[in-house]
Tab-separated table of C-alpha atoms in Angstrom:
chain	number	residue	atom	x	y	z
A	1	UNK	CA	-38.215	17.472	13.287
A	2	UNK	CA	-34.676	17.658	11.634
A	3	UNK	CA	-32.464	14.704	10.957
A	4	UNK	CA	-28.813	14.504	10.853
A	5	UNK	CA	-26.866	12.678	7.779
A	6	UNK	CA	-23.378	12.451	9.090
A	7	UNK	CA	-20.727	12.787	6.163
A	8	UNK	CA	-16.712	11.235	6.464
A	9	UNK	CA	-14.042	11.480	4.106
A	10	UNK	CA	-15.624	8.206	1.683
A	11	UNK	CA	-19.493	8.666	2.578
A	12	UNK	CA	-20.897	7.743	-1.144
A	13	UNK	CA	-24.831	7.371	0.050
A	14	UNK	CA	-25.504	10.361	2.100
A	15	UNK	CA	-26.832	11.683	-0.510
A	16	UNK	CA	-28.851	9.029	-1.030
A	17	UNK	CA	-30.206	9.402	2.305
A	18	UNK	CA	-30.583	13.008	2.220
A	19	UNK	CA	-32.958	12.790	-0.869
A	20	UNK	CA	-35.116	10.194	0.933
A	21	UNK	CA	-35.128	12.346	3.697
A	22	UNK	CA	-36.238	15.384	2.581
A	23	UNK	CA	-37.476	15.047	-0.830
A	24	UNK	CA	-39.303	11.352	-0.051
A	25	UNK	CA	-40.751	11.699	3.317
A	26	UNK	CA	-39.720	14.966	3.511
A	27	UNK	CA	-38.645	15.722	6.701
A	28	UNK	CA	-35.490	18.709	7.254
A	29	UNK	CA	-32.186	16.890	7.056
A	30	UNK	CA	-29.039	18.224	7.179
A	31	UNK	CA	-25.452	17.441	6.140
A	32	UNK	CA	-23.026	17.046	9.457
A	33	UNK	CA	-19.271	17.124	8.440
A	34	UNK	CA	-17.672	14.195	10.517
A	35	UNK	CA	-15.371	17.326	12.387
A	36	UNK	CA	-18.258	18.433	14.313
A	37	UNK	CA	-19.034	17.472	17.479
A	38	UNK	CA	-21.889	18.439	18.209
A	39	UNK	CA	-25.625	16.477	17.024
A	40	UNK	CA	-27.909	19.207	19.555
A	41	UNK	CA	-30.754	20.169	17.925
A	42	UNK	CA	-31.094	17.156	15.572
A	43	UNK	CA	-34.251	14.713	16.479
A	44	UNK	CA	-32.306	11.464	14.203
A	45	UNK	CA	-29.076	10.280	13.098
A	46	UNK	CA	-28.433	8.689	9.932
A	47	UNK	CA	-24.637	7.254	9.289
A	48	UNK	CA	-25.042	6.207	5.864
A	49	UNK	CA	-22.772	4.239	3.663
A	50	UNK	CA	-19.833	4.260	2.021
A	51	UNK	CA	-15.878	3.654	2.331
A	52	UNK	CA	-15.171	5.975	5.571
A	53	UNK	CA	-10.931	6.756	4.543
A	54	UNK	CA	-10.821	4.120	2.251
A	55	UNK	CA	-12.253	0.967	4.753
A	56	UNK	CA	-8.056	1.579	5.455
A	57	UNK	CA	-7.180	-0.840	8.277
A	58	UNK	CA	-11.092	-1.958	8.503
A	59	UNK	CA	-14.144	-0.775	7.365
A	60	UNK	CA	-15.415	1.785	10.416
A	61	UNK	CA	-11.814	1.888	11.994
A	62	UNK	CA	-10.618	5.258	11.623
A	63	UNK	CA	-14.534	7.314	11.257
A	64	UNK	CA	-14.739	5.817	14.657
A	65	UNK	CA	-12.411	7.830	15.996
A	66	UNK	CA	-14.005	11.094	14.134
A	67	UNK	CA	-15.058	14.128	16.744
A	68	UNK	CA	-19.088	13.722	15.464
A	69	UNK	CA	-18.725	9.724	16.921
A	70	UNK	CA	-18.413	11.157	20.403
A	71	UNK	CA	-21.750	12.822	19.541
A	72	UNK	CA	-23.574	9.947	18.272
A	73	UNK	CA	-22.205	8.322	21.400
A	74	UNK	CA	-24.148	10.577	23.396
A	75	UNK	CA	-27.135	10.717	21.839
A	76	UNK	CA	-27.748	7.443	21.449
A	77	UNK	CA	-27.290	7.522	25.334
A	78	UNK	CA	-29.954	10.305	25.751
A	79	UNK	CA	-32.212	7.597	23.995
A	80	UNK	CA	-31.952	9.550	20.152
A	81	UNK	CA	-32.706	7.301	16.974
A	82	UNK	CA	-29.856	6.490	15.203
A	83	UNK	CA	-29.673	4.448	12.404
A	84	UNK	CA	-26.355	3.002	10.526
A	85	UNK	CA	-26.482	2.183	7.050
A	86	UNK	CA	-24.007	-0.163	5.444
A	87	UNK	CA	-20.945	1.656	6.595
A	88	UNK	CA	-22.589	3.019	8.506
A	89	UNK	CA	-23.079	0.028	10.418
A	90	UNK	CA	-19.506	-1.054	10.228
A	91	UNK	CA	-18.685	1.682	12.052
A	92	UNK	CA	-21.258	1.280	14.982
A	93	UNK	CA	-19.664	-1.818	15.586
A	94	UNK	CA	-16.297	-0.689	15.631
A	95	UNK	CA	-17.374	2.239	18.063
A	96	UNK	CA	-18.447	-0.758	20.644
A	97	UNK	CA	-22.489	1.026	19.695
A	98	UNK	CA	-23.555	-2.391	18.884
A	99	UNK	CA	-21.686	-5.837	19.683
A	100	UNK	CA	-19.623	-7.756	16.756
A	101	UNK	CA	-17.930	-7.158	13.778
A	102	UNK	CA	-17.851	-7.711	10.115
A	103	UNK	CA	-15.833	-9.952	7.790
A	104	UNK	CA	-15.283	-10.417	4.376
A	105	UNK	CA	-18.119	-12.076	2.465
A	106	UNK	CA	-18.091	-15.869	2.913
A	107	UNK	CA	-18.245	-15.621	-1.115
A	108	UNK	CA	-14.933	-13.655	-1.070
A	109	UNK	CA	-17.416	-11.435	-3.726
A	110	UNK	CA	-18.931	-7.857	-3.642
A	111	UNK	CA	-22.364	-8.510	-3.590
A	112	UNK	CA	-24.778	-5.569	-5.265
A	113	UNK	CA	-28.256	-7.270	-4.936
A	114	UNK	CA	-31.621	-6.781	-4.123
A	115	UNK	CA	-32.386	-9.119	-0.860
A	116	UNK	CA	-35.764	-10.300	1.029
A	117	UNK	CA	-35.475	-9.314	4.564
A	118	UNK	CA	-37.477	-11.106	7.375
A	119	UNK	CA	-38.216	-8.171	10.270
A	120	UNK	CA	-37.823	-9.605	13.615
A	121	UNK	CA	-38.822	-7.293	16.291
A	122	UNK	CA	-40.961	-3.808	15.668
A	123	UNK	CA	-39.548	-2.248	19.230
A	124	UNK	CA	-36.802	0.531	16.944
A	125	UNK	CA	-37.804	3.822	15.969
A	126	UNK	CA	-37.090	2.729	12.660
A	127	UNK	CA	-39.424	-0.483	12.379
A	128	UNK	CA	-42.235	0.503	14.991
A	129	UNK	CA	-45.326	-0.457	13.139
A	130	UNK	CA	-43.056	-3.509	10.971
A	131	UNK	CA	-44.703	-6.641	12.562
A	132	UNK	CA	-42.469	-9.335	13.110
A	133	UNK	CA	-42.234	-11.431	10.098
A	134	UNK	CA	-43.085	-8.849	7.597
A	135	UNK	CA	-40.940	-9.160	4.638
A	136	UNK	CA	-39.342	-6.303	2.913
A	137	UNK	CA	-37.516	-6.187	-0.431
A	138	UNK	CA	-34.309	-3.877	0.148
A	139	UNK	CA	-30.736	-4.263	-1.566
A	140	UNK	CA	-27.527	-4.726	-0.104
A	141	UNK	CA	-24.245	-3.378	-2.003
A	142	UNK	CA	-20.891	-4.760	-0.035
A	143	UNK	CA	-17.803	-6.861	0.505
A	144	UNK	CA	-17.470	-6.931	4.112
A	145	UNK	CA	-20.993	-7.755	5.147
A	146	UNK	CA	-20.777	-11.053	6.811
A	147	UNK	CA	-21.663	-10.004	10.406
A	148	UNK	CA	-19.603	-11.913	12.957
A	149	UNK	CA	-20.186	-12.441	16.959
A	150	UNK	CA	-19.144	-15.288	19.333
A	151	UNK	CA	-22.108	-17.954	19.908
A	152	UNK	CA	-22.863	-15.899	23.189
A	153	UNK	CA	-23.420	-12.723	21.996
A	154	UNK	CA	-25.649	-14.464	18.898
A	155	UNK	CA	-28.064	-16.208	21.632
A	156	UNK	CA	-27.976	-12.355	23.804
A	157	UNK	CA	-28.765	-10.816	20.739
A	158	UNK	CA	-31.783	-12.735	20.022
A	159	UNK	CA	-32.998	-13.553	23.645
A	160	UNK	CA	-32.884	-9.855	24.245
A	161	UNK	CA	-34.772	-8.997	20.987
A	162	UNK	CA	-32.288	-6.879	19.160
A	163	UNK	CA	-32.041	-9.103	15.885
A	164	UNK	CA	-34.135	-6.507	13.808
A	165	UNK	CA	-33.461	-8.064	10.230
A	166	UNK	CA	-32.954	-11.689	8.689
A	167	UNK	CA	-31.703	-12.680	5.152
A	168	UNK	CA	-34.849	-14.977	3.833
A	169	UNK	CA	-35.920	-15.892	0.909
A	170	UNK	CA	-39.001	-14.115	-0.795
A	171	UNK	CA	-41.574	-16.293	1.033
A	172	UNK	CA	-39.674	-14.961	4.350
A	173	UNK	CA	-38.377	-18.445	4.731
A	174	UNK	CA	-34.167	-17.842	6.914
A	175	UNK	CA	-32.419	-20.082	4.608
A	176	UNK	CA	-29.025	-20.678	3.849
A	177	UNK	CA	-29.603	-19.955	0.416
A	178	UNK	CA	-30.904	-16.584	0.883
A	179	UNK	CA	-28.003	-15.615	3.290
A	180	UNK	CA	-25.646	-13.432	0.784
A	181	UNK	CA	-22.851	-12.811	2.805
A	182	UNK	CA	-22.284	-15.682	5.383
A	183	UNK	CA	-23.468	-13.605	8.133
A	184	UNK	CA	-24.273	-15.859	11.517
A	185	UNK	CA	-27.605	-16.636	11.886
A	186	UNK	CA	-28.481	-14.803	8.634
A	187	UNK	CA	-28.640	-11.736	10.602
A	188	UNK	CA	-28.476	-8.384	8.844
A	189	UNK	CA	-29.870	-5.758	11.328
A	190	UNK	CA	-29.341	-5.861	14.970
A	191	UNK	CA	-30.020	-3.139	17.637
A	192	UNK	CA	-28.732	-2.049	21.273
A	193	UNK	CA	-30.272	-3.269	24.368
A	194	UNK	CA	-32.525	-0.015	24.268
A	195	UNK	CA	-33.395	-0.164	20.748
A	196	UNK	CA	-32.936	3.039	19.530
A	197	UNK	CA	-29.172	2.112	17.716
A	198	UNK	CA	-30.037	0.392	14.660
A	199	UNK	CA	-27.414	-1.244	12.147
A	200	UNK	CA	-28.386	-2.517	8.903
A	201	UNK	CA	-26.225	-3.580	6.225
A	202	UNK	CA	-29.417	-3.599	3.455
A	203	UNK	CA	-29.935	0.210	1.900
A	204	UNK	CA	-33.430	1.712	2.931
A	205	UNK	CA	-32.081	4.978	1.308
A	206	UNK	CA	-31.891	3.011	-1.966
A	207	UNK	CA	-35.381	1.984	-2.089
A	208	UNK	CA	-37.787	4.746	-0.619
A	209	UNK	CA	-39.481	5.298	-4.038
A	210	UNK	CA	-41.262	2.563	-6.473
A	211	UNK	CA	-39.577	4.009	-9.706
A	212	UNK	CA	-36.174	2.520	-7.581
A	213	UNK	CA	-37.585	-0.973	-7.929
A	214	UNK	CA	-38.765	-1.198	-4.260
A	215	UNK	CA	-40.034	1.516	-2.227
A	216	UNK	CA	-40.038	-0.911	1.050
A	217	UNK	CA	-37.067	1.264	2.336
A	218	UNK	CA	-39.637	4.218	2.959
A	219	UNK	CA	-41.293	2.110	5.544
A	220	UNK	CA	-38.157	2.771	8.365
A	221	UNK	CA	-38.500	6.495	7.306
A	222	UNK	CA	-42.038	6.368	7.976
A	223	UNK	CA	-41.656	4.699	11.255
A	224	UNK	CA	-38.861	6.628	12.494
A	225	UNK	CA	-41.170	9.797	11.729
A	226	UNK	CA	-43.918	8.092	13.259
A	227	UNK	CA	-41.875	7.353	16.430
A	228	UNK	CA	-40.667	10.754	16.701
A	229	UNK	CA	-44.192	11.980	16.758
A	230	UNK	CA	-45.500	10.320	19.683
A	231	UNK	CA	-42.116	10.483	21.666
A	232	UNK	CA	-43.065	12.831	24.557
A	233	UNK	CA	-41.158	16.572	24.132
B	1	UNK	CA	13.790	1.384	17.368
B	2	UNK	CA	11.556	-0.746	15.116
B	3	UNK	CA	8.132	-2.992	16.076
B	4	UNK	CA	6.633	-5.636	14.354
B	5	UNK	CA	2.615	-5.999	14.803
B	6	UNK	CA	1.272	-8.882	12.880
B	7	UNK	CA	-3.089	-8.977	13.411
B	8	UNK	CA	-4.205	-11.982	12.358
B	9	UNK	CA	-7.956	-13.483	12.478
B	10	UNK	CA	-8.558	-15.703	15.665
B	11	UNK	CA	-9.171	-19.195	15.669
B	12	UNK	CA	-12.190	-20.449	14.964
B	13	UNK	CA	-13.377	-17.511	12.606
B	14	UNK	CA	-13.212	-18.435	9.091
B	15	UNK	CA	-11.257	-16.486	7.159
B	16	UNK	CA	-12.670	-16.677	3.206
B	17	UNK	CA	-9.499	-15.310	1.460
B	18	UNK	CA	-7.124	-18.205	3.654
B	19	UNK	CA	-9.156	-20.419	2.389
B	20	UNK	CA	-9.283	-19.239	-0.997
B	21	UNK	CA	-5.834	-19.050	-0.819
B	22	UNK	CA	-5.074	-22.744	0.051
B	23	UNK	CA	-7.325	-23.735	-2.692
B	24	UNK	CA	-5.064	-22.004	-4.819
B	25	UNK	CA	-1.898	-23.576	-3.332
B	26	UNK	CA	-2.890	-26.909	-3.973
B	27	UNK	CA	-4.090	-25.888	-7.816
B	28	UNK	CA	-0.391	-24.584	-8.229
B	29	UNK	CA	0.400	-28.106	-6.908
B	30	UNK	CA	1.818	-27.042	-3.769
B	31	UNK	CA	0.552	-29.719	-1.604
B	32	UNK	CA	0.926	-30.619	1.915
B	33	UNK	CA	-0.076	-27.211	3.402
B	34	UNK	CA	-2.596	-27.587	5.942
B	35	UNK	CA	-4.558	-24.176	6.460
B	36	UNK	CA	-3.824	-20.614	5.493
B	37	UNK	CA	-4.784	-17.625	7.493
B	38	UNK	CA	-3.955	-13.808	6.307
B	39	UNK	CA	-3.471	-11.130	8.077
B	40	UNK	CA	-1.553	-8.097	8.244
B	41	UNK	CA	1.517	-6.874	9.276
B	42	UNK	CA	2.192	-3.840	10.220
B	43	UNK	CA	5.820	-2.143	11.072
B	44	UNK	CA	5.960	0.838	13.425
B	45	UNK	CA	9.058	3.111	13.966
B	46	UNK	CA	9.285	4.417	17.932
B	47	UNK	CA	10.926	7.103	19.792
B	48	UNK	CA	13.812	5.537	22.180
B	49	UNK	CA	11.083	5.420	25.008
B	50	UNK	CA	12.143	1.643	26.555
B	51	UNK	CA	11.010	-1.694	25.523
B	52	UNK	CA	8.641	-2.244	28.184
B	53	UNK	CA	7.222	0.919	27.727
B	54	UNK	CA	6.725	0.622	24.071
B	55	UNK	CA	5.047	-2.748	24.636
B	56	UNK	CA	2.757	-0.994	27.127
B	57	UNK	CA	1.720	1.751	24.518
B	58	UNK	CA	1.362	-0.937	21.346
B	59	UNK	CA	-0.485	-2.756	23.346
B	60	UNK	CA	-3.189	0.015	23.903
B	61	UNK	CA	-2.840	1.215	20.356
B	62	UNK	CA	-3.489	-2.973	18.844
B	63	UNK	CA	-6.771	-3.042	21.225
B	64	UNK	CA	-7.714	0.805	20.495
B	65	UNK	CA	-7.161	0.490	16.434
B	66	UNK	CA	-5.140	-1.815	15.376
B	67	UNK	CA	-6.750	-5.218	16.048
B	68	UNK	CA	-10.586	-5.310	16.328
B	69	UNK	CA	-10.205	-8.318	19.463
B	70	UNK	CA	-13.779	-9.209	18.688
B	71	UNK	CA	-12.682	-11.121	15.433
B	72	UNK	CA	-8.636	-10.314	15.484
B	73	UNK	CA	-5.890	-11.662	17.726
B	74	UNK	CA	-2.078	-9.717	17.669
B	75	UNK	CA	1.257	-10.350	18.434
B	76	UNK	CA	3.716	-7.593	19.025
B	77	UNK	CA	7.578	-7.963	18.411
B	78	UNK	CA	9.560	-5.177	19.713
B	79	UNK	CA	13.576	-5.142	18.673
B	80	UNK	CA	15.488	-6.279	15.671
């Protein structure tokens, strides 16, 4: 089992990830310079955060266009976990992986926070075992988190199942309160129609271990491993 | 020849730093503005390749890169 943790010009967490990786759950991960184009031989994608060239034009614009996203592209087709982190998830979205976009926080703030998320549907790689409605304590650390899509995308999103993660408060309550960004619906994970692309903009990476204040983060690790395991050969 | 590209939110998403920005107008005591919306403006140098042409091929670079048309609109302006 060997995971990929794709690195642009501006990744600041793949280290991050790689240490949760390998030295948490410790699974074989490996660094993938955003030049390659090639993911074979890699079971799970992480596209962790950061400020891909600067967030120049928007945040995701130009690592979109990066020879490794042409990979990811195709193994997320072949039905591969993938999982996009902050960034990471900014750039999913502007690579058309997952449907809308991000703006600036409603707050016109960088928010750096720990967050109660509400999990809303266990059918990922990355939450398979996380019952819907289990409430995990993961931070977020952004300015252009406020996740955007027209009112008919929204209600697809959620008929369909592929709202993974709400902002809530720490009784799992989806308030307006506990929404730090302004993001519609309080959304802050969704995934594609076959629910293998996740996007998150919360840090799992950040909080795999208790001695980082939460080790809830572990849990998508865990699952992702999990998943893996049982997926036939 | 020259090209203006101006990318500006749609209508109907809020744009935070507009309205920031009005708030700001009227503490200055610049009244009577009615909305604010930022965007960004971009001016792109071209090969003599025709104006219709050039449209054509800013066109497909504002809904490749430029704009994100899930939250952005664009205008270009070709000439000048």
């Amino acid at each position: 089992m060997k995971t990929a943790v794709l690195v642009f010009p501006g990744s600041n967490c793949d280290h991050d990830a790689y240490h949760a990786l390998k030295h948490g759950i410790g699974v074989d991960a490996d660094f993938v310079w955003h030049r390659r184009s090639s993911l074979d031989g890699f079971d799970a994608v992480v596209i962790p955060g950061g400020f891909t060239y600067g967030d120049y034009l928007r945040s995701g614009a130009m690592a979109k266009l990066s020879p490794v996203m042409g990979a990811v592209r195709r193994f997320a087709e072949g039905g591969g976990p993938v999982i996009g982190i902050c960034n990471g998830f900014q750039i999913l979205l502007e690579a058309g992986l997952l449907p809308g976009a991000m703006l600036v926080n409603d707050s016109l703030r960088f928010v750096c926070d720990f967050v109660h998320l509400r999990a809303g549907t266990d059918r990922t790689p990355f939450t398979r075992g996380i019952q819907e409605g289990t409430i995990l304590k993961i931070p977020v650390a952004h300015y252009q988190g406020n996740y955007y899509a027209d009112e008919r995308t929204l209600s697809s999103l959620e008929e369909r199942g592929q709202v993974v993660f709400r902002y809530c408060d720490p009784e799992g309550n989806v308030t307006r309160e506990s929404n730090p960004n302004g993001s519609a619906r309080n959304i802050a994970g969704i995934c594609n129609e076959g629910g293998n692309v996740l996007g998150m903009m919360p840090h799992p990476e950040r909080c795999s271990e208790e001695v980082l204040g939460s080790a809830d983060g572990r849990r998508l690790f865990d699952a992702m491993v999990a998943w893996l395991g049982e997926r036939p050969a | 020849m020259k090209a203006k590209i101006y990318v500006t939110l749609k209508r109907g998403v809020l744009d935070p730093q507009g309205k920031a920005i009005h708030a700001s107008l009227s503490h200055l005591g610049i009244n009577g503005v009615e909305d604010v919306r930022v965007g960004k403006f971009m001016e792109i140098t071209l090969k003599e390749i025709g104006v219709e042409e050039a449209r054509r091929r800013l066109d497909d670079a504002c809904r490749r890169l430029l704009a994100n048309t899930v939250i952005e609109e664009y205008r270009i302006e070709i000439g000048g």
